[in-house]
Tab-separated table of C-alpha atoms in Angstrom:
chain	number	residue	atom	x	y	z
A	1	ALA	CA	13.434	9.834	-24.337
A	2	THR	CA	16.311	11.612	-22.609
A	3	SER	CA	17.854	10.457	-19.169
A	4	SER	CA	17.599	12.527	-16.094
A	5	LEU	CA	21.166	13.318	-16.180
A	6	GLY	CA	20.709	14.830	-19.563
A	7	THR	CA	17.873	16.782	-18.482
A	8	ILE	CA	19.960	18.114	-15.672
A	9	ALA	CA	22.832	19.196	-18.044
A	10	THR	CA	20.317	21.309	-20.019
A	11	LEU	CA	19.366	23.392	-16.978
A	12	PRO	CA	21.145	26.816	-16.339
A	13	PRO	CA	24.271	26.610	-13.997
A	14	LEU	CA	22.531	28.344	-11.243
A	15	ALA	CA	19.528	25.795	-11.482
A	16	GLN	CA	22.270	23.109	-11.228
A	17	ALA	CA	23.602	24.395	-8.409
A	18	LEU	CA	20.703	24.842	-6.584
A	19	LEU	CA	19.392	21.142	-7.422
A	20	ALA	CA	22.748	20.047	-6.098
A	21	LEU	CA	22.546	21.918	-2.769
A	22	SER	CA	18.923	20.756	-2.351
A	23	THR	CA	20.099	16.974	-2.945
A	24	LEU	CA	22.842	17.372	-0.490
A	25	HIS	CA	20.550	19.114	1.920
A	26	PHE	CA	18.176	16.385	1.827
A	27	ILE	CA	20.907	13.762	2.201
A	28	TYR	CA	22.290	15.643	5.523
A	29	THR	CA	18.869	16.408	7.029
A	30	PHE	CA	17.218	12.800	6.300
A	31	ILE	CA	20.192	10.436	6.237
A	32	LEU	CA	23.581	11.433	7.672
A	33	SER	CA	22.224	13.581	10.663
A	34	PRO	CA	20.023	11.017	12.176
A	35	LEU	CA	22.402	8.456	11.535
A	36	ARG	CA	25.053	10.245	13.200
A	37	ALA	CA	22.606	11.333	16.187
A	38	ASN	CA	21.759	7.723	16.585
A	39	LEU	CA	25.322	5.965	15.627
A	40	PRO	CA	26.362	5.386	19.503
A	41	LEU	CA	23.121	3.559	20.388
A	42	LEU	CA	23.438	1.586	17.280
A	43	LEU	CA	26.849	0.688	17.821
A	44	GLU	CA	26.059	-0.206	21.325
A	45	PHE	CA	23.163	-2.441	20.347
A	46	THR	CA	25.253	-4.190	17.911
A	47	LEU	CA	28.304	-4.574	19.678
A	48	THR	CA	27.832	-4.616	23.483
A	49	SER	CA	26.892	-8.068	25.023
A	50	VAL	CA	23.865	-8.413	27.131
A	51	PRO	CA	23.882	-10.576	30.133
A	52	SER	CA	21.596	-13.670	29.955
A	53	ILE	CA	18.899	-14.332	32.534
A	54	ASP	CA	19.731	-17.883	33.511
A	55	HIS	CA	16.800	-18.437	36.060
A	56	ALA	CA	14.748	-20.988	34.044
A	57	VAL	CA	10.938	-21.259	35.191
A	58	PRO	CA	9.631	-24.786	34.414
A	59	MET	CA	6.376	-24.737	32.974
A	60	THR	CA	3.605	-26.953	34.733
A	61	SER	CA	2.251	-30.017	32.781
A	62	ALA	CA	-0.993	-28.305	32.117
A	63	GLU	CA	1.170	-25.331	30.549
A	64	SER	CA	3.332	-27.219	28.485
A	65	SER	CA	0.591	-29.441	27.034
A	66	ASP	CA	-1.937	-26.643	26.519
A	67	ASP	CA	-2.051	-25.958	22.826
A	68	GLY	CA	-4.403	-23.079	23.290
A	69	ILE	CA	-7.605	-24.744	21.995
A	70	GLN	CA	-10.213	-24.975	24.684
A	71	ASN	CA	-10.776	-28.426	26.175
A	72	GLN	CA	-8.217	-29.859	23.666
A	73	ASN	CA	-6.229	-31.763	26.425
A	74	GLN	CA	-8.985	-32.225	28.874
A	75	THR	CA	-11.110	-35.450	29.194
A	76	SER	CA	-13.749	-33.549	31.007
A	77	PRO	CA	-15.718	-30.831	29.864
A	78	ALA	CA	-14.913	-27.443	30.580
A	79	PRO	CA	-16.528	-26.268	34.086
A	80	LYS	CA	-19.363	-23.857	33.943
A	81	PRO	CA	-18.648	-20.630	35.475
A	82	SER	CA	-21.073	-21.053	38.543
A	83	SER	CA	-18.841	-24.092	39.489
A	84	ILE	CA	-15.772	-22.163	39.611
A	85	HIS	CA	-14.777	-21.160	43.062
A	86	ILE	CA	-11.709	-18.843	43.766
A	87	LYS	CA	-11.186	-19.972	47.108
A	88	ASP	CA	-10.797	-23.693	47.828
A	89	PRO	CA	-11.935	-24.668	51.320
A	90	SER	CA	-9.241	-27.440	51.437
A	91	SER	CA	-6.592	-24.717	50.812
A	92	PRO	CA	-7.607	-21.530	52.541
A	93	ASN	CA	-4.376	-19.840	51.818
A	94	LEU	CA	-4.269	-20.048	48.059
A	95	ILE	CA	-6.439	-18.405	45.345
A	96	GLN	CA	-7.398	-20.631	42.407
A	97	CYS	CA	-6.665	-18.986	38.919
A	98	TYR	CA	-8.608	-19.996	35.715
A	99	ASP	CA	-8.104	-18.920	32.098
A	100	PRO	CA	-11.411	-16.738	31.530
A	101	ALA	CA	-11.466	-17.707	28.015
A	102	THR	CA	-11.396	-21.573	28.513
A	103	LEU	CA	-12.107	-21.582	32.443
A	104	GLN	CA	-9.008	-23.957	32.544
A	105	HIS	CA	-7.537	-24.141	35.917
A	106	ILE	CA	-4.173	-22.305	35.707
A	107	GLY	CA	-2.688	-22.667	39.240
A	108	THR	CA	-2.742	-20.992	42.303
A	109	VAL	CA	-1.437	-17.961	44.122
A	110	PRO	CA	-0.970	-17.131	47.620
A	111	ALA	CA	-3.901	-15.420	49.364
A	112	MET	CA	-2.315	-12.289	50.863
A	113	THR	CA	-3.177	-10.361	53.614
A	114	ALA	CA	-3.240	-6.625	54.247
A	115	PRO	CA	0.073	-6.899	55.826
A	116	ASP	CA	1.559	-9.077	53.167
A	117	VAL	CA	0.477	-6.345	50.824
A	118	HIS	CA	1.730	-3.649	52.508
A	119	LYS	CA	5.187	-5.372	52.928
A	120	LEU	CA	5.411	-5.764	49.124
A	121	CYS	CA	4.452	-2.018	48.579
A	122	GLN	CA	7.175	-0.998	50.822
A	123	ALA	CA	9.711	-3.058	48.922
A	124	ALA	CA	8.300	-1.830	45.632
A	125	SER	CA	8.893	1.651	47.029
A	126	HIS	CA	12.396	0.932	48.251
A	127	ALA	CA	13.207	-0.663	44.586
A	128	GLN	CA	12.048	2.339	42.904
A	129	LYS	CA	14.403	4.433	45.014
A	130	SER	CA	17.466	2.790	44.151
A	131	TRP	CA	16.130	2.472	40.227
A	132	SER	CA	15.766	6.132	40.457
A	133	ARG	CA	19.588	6.328	40.952
A	134	THR	CA	20.475	4.423	37.900
A	135	SER	CA	21.724	6.108	34.830
A	136	PHE	CA	19.995	5.685	31.592
A	137	ALA	CA	22.660	3.298	30.357
A	138	GLN	CA	22.164	0.984	33.147
A	139	ARG	CA	18.424	1.121	32.616
A	140	ARG	CA	18.899	0.406	29.026
A	141	LEU	CA	21.033	-2.491	29.624
A	142	VAL	CA	18.374	-3.990	32.089
A	143	LEU	CA	15.566	-3.377	29.423
A	144	ARG	CA	17.854	-5.202	26.767
A	145	THR	CA	18.582	-8.000	29.167
A	146	ILE	CA	14.691	-8.352	29.639
A	147	GLN	CA	14.199	-8.026	25.724
A	148	LYS	CA	16.954	-10.834	25.244
A	149	TYR	CA	15.244	-13.200	27.624
A	150	ILE	CA	11.752	-12.451	26.129
A	151	LEU	CA	13.029	-13.126	22.539
A	152	ALA	CA	14.687	-16.448	23.639
A	153	HIS	CA	11.567	-17.568	25.589
A	154	GLN	CA	8.772	-16.042	23.301
A	155	GLU	CA	7.041	-19.532	22.704
A	156	ASP	CA	6.916	-20.489	26.329
A	157	ILE	CA	5.214	-17.047	26.985
A	158	CYS	CA	2.739	-17.151	24.496
A	159	ARG	CA	1.660	-20.758	25.565
A	160	VAL	CA	1.153	-19.652	29.103
A	161	CYS	CA	-0.543	-16.356	28.208
């Protein structure tokens, strides 16, 4: 059995030159060129610090004790779908939220009126205008900041989802 270097040495000089050029072309095309094109982003990703989001959102006791198994932490059986009411007469300004898989009560959200929704849509439109004036680098920093927060809080996020 001969080694591959021994086999290359037995090739005619023109074939050796073509093989060397093909190898260099492959290395440049598939390794060096992509590395060179992405090097600034790679350096930015590894060397630039990303701000932290210090806004802590505490979990409710139901969220922190929920292990994802239906009725594991509940003493009473899960309510029947027919007994769930989104509107609670004692709290007409709130909408009751339930986990559709377990029917566990998750919490409440404000019952918004049409003017409330319109006001939020205007705020979103205004925010989009200012976002559209940001640079790609600024948007990348925002997304990396969100990524850092998600990675730091992934267990809590999974628990409440």
